[in-house]
Coordinates of C-alpha atoms in Angstrom, one line a residue:
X147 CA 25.1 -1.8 -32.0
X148 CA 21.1 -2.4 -31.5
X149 CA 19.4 -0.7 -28.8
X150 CA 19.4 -3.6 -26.1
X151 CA 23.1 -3.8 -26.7
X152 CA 24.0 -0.9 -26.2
X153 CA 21.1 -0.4 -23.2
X154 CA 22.9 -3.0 -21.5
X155 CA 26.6 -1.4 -22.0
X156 CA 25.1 1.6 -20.3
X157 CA 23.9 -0.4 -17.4
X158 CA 26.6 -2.5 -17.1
X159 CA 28.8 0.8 -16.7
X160 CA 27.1 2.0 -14.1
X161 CA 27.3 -1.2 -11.7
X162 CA 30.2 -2.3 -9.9
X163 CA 31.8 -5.3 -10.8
X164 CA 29.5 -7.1 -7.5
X165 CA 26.2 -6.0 -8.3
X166 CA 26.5 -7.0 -12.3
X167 CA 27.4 -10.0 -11.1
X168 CA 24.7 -10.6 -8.4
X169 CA 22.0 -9.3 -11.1
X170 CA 23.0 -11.2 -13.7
X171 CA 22.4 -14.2 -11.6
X172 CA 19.2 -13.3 -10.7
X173 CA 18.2 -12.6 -14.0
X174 CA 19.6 -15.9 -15.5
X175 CA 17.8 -17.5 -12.8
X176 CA 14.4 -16.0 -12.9
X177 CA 13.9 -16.7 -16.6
X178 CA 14.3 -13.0 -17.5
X179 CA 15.5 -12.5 -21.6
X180 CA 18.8 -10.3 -20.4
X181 CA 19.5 -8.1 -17.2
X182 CA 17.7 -4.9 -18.7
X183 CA 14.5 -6.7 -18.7
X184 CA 15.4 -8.0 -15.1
X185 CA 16.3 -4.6 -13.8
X186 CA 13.4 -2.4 -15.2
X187 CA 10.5 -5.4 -14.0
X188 CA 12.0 -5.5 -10.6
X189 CA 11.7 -1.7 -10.7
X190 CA 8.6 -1.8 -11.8
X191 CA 7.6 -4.0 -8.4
X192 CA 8.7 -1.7 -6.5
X193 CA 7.4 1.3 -7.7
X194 CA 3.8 0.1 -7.8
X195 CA 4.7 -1.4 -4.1
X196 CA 5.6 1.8 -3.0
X197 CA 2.5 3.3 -4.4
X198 CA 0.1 1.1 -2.7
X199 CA 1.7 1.0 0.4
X200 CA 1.5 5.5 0.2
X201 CA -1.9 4.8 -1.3
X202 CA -3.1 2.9 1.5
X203 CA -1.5 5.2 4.2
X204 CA -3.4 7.9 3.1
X205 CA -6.7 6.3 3.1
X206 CA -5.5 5.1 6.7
X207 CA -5.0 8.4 7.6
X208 CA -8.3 10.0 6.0
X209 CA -10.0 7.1 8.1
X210 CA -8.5 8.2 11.3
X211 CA -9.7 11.6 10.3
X212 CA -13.5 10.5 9.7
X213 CA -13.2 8.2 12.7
X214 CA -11.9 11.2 14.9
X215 CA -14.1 13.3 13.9
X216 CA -17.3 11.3 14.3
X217 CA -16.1 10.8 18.4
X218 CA -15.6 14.3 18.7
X219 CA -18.6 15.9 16.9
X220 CA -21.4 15.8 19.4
X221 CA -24.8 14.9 17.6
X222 CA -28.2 15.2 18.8
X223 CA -30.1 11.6 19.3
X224 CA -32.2 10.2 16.8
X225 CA -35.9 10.2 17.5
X226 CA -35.6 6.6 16.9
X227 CA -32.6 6.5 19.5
X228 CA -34.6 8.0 22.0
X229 CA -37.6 5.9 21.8
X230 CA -35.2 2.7 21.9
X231 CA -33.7 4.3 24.8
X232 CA -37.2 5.1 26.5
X233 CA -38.2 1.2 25.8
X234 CA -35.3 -0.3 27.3
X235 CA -35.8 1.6 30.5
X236 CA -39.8 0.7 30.6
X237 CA -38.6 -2.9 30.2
X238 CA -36.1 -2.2 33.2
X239 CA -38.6 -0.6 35.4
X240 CA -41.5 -3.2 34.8
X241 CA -39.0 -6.1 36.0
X242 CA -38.7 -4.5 39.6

């Protein structure tokens, strides 16, 4: 018995009767060369899906950290800030 073979008597003895049916459909109809390749590329999706989605939930999170912390942390304003600031009101007061 070669390795597929005998890969694929494994698997099938771990399904139920419904699900080796239901996969071996799938894989017939997706084009896949027999239901082991079917089962570990669809397993494959997944994993890296569920990788990018905790990937990207982390960053999330570390942005809501940064973001968080930049409204809370008080900072002291810019002498550029200030002189736009004084500007702005000289432009105020000399249209009265």
């Amino acid at each position: 018995m070669n390795a597929i073979s005998k890969n694929t008597t494994e698997l099938n003895n771990l399904l139920s009767k419904e699900q080796q049916i239901l996969f071996e459909r799938a894989s017939v109809l997706g084009g896949y060369k027999n239901l082991t390749d079917f089962i570990l590329n669809i397993v494959q999706q997944k994993a890296e899906e569920i990788i990018k989605n905790n990937d990207l939930i982390i960053a999330s999170e570390k942005d809501a950290e940064i973001f968080i912390d930049a409204i809370n942390t008080v900072q002291e304003p810019s002498t550029t800030l200030k002189k736009a600031f004084a500007d702005y009101n000289s432009l105020l007061t000399n249209k009265k």
